[in-house]
JSON list of C-alpha atoms in Angstrom, two decimals:
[
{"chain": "A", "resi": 1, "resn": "UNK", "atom": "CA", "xyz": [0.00, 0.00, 0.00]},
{"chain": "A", "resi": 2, "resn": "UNK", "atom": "CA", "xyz": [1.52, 3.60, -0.94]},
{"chain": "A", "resi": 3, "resn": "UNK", "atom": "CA", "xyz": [0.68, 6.96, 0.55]},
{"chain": "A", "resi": 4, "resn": "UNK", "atom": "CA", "xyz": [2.35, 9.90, -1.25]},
{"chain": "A", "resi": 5, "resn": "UNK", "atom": "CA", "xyz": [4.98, 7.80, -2.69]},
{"chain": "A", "resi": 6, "resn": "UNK", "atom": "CA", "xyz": [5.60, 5.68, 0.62]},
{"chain": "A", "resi": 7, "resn": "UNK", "atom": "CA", "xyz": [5.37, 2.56, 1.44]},
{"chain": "A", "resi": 8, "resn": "UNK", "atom": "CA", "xyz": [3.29, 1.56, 4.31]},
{"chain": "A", "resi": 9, "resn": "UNK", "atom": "CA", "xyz": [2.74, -2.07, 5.86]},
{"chain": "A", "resi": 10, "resn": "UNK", "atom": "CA", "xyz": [-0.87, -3.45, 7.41]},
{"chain": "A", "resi": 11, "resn": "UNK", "atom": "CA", "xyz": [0.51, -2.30, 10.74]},
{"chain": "A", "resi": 12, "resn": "UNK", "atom": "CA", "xyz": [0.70, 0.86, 9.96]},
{"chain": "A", "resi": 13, "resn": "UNK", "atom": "CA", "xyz": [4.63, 1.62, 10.40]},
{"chain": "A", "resi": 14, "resn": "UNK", "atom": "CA", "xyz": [6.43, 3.84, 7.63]},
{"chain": "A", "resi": 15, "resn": "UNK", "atom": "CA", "xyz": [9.38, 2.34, 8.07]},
{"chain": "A", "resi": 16, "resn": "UNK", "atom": "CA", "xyz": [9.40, -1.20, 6.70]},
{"chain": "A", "resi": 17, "resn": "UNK", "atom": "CA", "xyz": [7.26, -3.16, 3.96]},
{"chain": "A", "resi": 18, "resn": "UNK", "atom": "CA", "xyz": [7.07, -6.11, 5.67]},
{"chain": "A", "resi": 19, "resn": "UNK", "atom": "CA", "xyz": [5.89, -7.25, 9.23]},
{"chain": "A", "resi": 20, "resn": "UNK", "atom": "CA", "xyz": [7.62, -9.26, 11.81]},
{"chain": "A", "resi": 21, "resn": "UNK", "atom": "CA", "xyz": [6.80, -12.92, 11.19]},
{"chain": "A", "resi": 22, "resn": "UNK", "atom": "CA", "xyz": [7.11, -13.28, 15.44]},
{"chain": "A", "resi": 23, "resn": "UNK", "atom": "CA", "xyz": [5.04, -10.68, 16.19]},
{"chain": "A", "resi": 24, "resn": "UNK", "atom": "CA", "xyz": [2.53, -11.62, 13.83]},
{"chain": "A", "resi": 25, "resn": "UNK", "atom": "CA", "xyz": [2.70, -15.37, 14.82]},
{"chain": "A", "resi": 26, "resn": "UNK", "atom": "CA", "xyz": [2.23, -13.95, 18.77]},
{"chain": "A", "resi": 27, "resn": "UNK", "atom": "CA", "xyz": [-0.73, -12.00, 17.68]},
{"chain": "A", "resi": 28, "resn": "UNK", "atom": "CA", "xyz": [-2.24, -14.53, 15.76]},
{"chain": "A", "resi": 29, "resn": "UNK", "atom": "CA", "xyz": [-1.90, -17.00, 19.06]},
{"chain": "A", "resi": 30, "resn": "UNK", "atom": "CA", "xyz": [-3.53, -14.08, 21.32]},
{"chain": "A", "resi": 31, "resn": "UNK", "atom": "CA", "xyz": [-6.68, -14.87, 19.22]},
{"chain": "A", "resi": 32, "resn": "UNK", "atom": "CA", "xyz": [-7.00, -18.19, 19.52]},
{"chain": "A", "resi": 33, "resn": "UNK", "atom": "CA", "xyz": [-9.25, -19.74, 22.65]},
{"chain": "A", "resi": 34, "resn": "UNK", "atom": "CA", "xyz": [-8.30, -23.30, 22.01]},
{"chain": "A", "resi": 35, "resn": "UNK", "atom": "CA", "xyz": [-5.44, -25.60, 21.32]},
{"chain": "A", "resi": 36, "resn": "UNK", "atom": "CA", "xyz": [-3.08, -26.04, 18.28]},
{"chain": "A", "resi": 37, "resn": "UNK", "atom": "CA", "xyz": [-5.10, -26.57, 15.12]},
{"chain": "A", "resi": 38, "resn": "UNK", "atom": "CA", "xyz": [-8.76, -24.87, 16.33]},
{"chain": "A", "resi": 39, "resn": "UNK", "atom": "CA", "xyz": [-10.90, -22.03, 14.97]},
{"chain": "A", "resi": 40, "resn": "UNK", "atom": "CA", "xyz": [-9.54, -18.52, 15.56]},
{"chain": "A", "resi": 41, "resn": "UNK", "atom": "CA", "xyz": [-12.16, -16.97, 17.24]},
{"chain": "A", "resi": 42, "resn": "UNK", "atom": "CA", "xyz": [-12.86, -13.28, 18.85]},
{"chain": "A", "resi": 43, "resn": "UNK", "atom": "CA", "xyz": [-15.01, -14.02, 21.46]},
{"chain": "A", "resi": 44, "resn": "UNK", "atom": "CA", "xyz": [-15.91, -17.29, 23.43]},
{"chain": "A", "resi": 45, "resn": "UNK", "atom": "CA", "xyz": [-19.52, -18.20, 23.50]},
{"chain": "A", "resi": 46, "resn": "UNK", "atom": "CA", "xyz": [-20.99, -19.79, 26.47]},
{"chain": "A", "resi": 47, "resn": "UNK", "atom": "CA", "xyz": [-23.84, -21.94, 26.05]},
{"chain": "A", "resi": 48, "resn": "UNK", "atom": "CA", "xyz": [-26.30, -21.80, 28.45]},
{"chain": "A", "resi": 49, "resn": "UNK", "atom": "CA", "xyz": [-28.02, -24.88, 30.00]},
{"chain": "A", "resi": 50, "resn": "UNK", "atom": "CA", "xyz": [-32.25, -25.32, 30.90]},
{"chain": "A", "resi": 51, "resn": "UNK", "atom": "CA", "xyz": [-30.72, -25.69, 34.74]},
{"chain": "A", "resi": 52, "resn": "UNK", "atom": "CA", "xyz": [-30.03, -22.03, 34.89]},
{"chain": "A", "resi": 53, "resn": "UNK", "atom": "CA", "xyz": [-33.70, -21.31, 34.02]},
{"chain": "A", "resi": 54, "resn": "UNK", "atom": "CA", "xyz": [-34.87, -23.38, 36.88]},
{"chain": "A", "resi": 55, "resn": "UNK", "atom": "CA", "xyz": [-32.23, -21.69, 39.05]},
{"chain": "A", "resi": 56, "resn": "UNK", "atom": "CA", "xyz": [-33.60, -18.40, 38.32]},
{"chain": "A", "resi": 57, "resn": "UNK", "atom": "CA", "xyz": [-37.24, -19.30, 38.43]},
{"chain": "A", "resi": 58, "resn": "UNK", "atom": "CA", "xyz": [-35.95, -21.21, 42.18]},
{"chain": "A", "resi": 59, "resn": "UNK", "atom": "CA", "xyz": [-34.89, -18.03, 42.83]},
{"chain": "A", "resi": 60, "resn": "UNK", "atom": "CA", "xyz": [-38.08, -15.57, 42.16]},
{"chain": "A", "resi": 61, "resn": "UNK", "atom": "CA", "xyz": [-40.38, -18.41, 44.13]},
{"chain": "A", "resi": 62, "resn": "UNK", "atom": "CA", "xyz": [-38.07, -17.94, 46.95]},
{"chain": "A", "resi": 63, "resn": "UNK", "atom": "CA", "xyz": [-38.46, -13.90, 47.01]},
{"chain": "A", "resi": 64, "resn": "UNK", "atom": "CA", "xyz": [-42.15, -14.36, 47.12]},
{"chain": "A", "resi": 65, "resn": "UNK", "atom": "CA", "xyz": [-41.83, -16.52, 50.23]},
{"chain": "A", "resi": 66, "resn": "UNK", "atom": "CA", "xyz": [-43.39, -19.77, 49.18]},
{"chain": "A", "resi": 67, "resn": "UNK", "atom": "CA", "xyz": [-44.54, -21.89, 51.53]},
{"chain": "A", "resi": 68, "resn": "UNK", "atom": "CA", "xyz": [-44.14, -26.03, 50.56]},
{"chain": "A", "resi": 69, "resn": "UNK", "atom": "CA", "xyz": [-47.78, -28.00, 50.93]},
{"chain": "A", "resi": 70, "resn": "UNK", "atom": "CA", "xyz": [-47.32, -31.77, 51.91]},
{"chain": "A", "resi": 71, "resn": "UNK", "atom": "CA", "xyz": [-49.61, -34.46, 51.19]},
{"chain": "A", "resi": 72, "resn": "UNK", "atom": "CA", "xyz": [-50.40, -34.10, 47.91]},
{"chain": "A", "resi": 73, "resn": "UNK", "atom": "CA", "xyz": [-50.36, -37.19, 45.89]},
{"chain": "A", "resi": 74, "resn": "UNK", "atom": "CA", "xyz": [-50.72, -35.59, 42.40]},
{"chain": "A", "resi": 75, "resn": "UNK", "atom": "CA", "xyz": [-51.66, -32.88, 40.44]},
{"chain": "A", "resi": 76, "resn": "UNK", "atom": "CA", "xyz": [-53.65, -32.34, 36.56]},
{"chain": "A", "resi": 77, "resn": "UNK", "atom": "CA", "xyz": [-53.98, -29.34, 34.91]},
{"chain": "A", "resi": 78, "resn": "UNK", "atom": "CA", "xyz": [-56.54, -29.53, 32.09]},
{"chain": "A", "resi": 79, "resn": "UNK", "atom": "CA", "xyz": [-55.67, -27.79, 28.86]},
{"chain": "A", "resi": 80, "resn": "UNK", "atom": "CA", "xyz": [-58.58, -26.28, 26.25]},
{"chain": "A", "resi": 81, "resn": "UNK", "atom": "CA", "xyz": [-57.51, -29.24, 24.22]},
{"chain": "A", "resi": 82, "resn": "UNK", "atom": "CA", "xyz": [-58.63, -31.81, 26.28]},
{"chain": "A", "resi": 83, "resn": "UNK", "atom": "CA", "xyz": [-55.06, -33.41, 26.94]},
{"chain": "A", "resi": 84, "resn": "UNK", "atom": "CA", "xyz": [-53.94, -33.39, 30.79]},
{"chain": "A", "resi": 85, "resn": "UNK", "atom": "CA", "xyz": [-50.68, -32.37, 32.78]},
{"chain": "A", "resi": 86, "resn": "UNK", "atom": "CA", "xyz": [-50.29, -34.92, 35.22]},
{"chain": "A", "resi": 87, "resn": "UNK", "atom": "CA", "xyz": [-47.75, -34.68, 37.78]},
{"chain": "A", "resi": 88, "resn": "UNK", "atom": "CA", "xyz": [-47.66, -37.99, 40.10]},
{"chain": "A", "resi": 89, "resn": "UNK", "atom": "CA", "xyz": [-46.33, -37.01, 43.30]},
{"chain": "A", "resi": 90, "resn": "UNK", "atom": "CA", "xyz": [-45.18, -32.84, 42.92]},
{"chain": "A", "resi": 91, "resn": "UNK", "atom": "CA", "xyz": [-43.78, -30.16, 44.74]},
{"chain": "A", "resi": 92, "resn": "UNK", "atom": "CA", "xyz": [-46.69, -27.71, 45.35]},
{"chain": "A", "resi": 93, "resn": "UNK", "atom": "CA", "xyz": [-45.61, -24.53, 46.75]},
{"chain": "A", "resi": 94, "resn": "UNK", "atom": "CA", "xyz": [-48.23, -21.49, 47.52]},
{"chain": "A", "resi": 95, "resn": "UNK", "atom": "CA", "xyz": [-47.68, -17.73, 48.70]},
{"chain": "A", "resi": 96, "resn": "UNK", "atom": "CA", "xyz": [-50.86, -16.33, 49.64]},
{"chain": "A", "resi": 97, "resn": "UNK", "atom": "CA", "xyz": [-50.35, -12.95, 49.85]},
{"chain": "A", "resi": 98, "resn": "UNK", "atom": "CA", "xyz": [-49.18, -13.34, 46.56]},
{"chain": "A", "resi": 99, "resn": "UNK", "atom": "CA", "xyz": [-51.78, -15.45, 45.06]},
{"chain": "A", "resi": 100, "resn": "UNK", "atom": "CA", "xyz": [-48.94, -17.42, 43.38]},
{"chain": "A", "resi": 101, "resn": "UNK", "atom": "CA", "xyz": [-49.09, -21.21, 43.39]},
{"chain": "A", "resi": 102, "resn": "UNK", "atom": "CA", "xyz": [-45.71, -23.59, 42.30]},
{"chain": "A", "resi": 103, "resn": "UNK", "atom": "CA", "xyz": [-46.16, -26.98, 41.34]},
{"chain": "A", "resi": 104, "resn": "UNK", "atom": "CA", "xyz": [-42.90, -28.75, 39.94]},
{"chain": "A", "resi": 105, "resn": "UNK", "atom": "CA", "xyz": [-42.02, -32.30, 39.49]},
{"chain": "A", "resi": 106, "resn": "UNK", "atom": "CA", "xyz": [-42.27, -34.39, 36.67]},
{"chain": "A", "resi": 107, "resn": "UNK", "atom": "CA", "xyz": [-44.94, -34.52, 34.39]},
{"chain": "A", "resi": 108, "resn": "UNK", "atom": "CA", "xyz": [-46.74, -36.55, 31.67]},
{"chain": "A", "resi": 109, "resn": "UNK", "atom": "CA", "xyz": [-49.25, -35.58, 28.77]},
{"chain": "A", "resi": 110, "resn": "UNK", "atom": "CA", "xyz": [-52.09, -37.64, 28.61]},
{"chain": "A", "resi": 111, "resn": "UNK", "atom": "CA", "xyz": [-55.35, -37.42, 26.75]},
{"chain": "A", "resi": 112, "resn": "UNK", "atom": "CA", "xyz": [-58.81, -37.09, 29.87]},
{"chain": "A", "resi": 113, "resn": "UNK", "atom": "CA", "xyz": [-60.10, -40.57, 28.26]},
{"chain": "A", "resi": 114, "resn": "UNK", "atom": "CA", "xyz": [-56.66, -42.34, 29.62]},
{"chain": "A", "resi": 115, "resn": "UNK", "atom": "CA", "xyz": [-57.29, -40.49, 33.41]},
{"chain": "A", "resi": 116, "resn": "UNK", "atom": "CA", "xyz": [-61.29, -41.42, 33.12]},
{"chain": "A", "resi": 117, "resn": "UNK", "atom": "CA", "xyz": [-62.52, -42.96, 36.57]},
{"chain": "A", "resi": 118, "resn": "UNK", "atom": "CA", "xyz": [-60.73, -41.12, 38.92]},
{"chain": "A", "resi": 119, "resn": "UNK", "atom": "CA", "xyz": [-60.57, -37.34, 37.14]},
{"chain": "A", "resi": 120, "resn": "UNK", "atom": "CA", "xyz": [-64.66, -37.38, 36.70]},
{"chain": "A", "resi": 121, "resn": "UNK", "atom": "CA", "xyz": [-64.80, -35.32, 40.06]},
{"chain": "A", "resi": 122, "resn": "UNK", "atom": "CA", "xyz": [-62.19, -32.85, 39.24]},
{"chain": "A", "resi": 123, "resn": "UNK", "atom": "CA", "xyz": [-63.98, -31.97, 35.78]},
{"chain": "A", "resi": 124, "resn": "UNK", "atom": "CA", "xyz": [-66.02, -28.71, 35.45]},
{"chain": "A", "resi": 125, "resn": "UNK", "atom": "CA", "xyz": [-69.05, -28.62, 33.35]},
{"chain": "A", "resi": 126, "resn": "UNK", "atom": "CA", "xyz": [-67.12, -27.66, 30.20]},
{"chain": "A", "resi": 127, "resn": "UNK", "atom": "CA", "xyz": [-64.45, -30.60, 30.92]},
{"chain": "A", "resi": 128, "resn": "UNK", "atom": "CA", "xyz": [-67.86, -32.97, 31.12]},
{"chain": "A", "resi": 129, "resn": "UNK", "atom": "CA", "xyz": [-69.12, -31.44, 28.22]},
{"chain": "A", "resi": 130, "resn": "UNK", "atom": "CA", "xyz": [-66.20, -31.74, 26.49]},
{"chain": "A", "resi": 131, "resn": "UNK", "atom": "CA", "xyz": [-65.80, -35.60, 27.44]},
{"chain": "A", "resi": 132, "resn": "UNK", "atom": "CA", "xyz": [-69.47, -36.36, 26.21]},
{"chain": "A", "resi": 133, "resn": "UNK", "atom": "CA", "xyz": [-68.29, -34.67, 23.04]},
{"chain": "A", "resi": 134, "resn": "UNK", "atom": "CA", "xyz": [-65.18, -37.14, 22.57]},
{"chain": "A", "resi": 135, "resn": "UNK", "atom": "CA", "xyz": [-67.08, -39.97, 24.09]},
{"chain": "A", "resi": 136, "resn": "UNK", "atom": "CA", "xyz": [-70.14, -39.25, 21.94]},
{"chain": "A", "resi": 137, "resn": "UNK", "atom": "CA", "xyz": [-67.25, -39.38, 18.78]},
{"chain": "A", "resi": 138, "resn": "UNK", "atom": "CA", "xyz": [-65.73, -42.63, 19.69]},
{"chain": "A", "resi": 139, "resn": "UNK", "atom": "CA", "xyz": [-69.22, -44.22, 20.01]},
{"chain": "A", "resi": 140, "resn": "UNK", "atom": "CA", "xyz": [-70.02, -43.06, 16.06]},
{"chain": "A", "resi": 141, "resn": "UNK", "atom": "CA", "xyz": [-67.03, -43.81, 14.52]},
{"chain": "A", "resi": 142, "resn": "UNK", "atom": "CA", "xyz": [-67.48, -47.44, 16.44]},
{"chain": "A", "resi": 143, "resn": "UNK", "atom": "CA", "xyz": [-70.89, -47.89, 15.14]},
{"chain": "A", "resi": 144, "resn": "UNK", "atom": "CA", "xyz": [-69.85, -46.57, 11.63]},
{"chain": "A", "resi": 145, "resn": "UNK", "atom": "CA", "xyz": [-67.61, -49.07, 11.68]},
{"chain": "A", "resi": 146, "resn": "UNK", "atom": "CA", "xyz": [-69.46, -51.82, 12.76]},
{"chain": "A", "resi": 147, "resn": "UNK", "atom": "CA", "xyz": [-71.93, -50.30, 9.76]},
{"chain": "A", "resi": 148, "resn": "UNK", "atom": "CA", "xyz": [-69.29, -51.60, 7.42]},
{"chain": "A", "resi": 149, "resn": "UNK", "atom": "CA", "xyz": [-68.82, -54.81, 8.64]},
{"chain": "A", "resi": 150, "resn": "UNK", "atom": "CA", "xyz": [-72.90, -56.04, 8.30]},
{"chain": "A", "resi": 151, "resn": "UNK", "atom": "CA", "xyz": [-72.41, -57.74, 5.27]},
{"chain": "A", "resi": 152, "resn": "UNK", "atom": "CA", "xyz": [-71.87, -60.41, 7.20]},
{"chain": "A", "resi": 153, "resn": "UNK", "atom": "CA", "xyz": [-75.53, -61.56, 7.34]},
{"chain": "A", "resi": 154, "resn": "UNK", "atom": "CA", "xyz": [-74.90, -62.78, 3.46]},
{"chain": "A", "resi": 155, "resn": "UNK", "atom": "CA", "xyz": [-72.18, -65.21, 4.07]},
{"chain": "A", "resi": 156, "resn": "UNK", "atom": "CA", "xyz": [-73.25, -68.87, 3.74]},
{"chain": "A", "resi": 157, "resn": "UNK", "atom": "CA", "xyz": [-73.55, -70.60, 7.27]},
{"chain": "A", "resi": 158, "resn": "UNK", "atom": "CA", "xyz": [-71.91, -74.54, 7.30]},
{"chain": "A", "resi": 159, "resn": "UNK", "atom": "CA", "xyz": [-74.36, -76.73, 9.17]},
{"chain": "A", "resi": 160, "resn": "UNK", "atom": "CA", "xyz": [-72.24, -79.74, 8.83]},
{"chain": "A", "resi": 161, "resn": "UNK", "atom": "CA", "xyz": [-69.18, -80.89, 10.74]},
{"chain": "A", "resi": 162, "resn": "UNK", "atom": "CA", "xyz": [-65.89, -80.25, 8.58]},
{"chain": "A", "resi": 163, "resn": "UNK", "atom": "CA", "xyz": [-63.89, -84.08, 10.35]},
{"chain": "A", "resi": 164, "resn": "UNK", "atom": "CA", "xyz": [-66.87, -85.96, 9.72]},
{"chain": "A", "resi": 165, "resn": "UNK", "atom": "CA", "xyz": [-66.82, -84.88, 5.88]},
{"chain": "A", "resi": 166, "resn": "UNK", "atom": "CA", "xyz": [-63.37, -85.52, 5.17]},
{"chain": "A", "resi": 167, "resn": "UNK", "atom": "CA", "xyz": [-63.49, -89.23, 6.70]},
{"chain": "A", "resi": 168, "resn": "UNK", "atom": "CA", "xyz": [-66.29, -89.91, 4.71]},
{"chain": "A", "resi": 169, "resn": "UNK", "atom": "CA", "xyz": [-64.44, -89.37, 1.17]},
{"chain": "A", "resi": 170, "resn": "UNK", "atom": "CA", "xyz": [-61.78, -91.00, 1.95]}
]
């Protein structure tokens, strides 16, 4: 590169065309985060785990001043689509004052048909509604199907017995 008639390096020195080969070489290992033979990179990018979500969240509850509740066996939380959160055995927490309620543990989607004799008393009118819908579904699509199989009134009953046939052409 030439400015008014001079030559000037990448490094910006007047002086010299070329740079050092050791300073560039210390430069160049500056710049590198890992070992011999990895990406040259500028910055180091941490990846960030789920755990530090529930640390933070762990953290919030506990400003709120949850209290834990014992004794409950499990927990289902309905959604609009009729499939169930069911958490067998959780941690329910609950803050009054703050009319916040925590319940954590692990849970499992299932559909209200697979929960059906013991979450009838937990449903609300909509949730029975809802299950007389699905029910009311199954029971047509049954019959509709059973529709398709009546043709068997035309098949040709046997009145005789198949053994005593075959013995008696021999």
């Amino acid at each position: 590169m030439e400015l008014h008639g001079r030559r000037i390096c990448a490094c910006g020195n007047k002086g010299h065309s070329k740079m050092n080969a050791e300073k560039l070489a210390k430069l160049q290992q500056q710049v590198r985060i890992g070992g011999k033979g990895s990406a040259r990179r500028k910055k180091k990018v941490v990846h960030r785990s789920s755990t530090t979500d529930d640390k933070k969240l762990q953290n919030s509850l506990k400003k709120l001043t949850l209290n834990n509740i014992s004794g409950i066996e499990e927990a289902n939380m309905i959604k609009e689509d009729g499939s169930v959160l069911h958490f067998s055995s959780p941690k329910v927490q609950a803050s009054l004052n703050a009319n916040t309620f925590a319940v954590s543990g692990r849970a499992k989607s299932k559909q209200v048909t697979e929960m059906l004799p013991g979450i009838l008393n937990h449903l609300s009118v909509e949730g029975l509604n809802q299950l007389k819908r699905s029910l009311s579904y199954i029971t047509t699509s049954m019959t509709s199907a059973e529709g398709i199989d009546d043709d068997d009134d035309n098949i040709f009953m046997l009145m005789e017995d198949f053994e005593a046939a075959s013995k008696t052409h021999r």
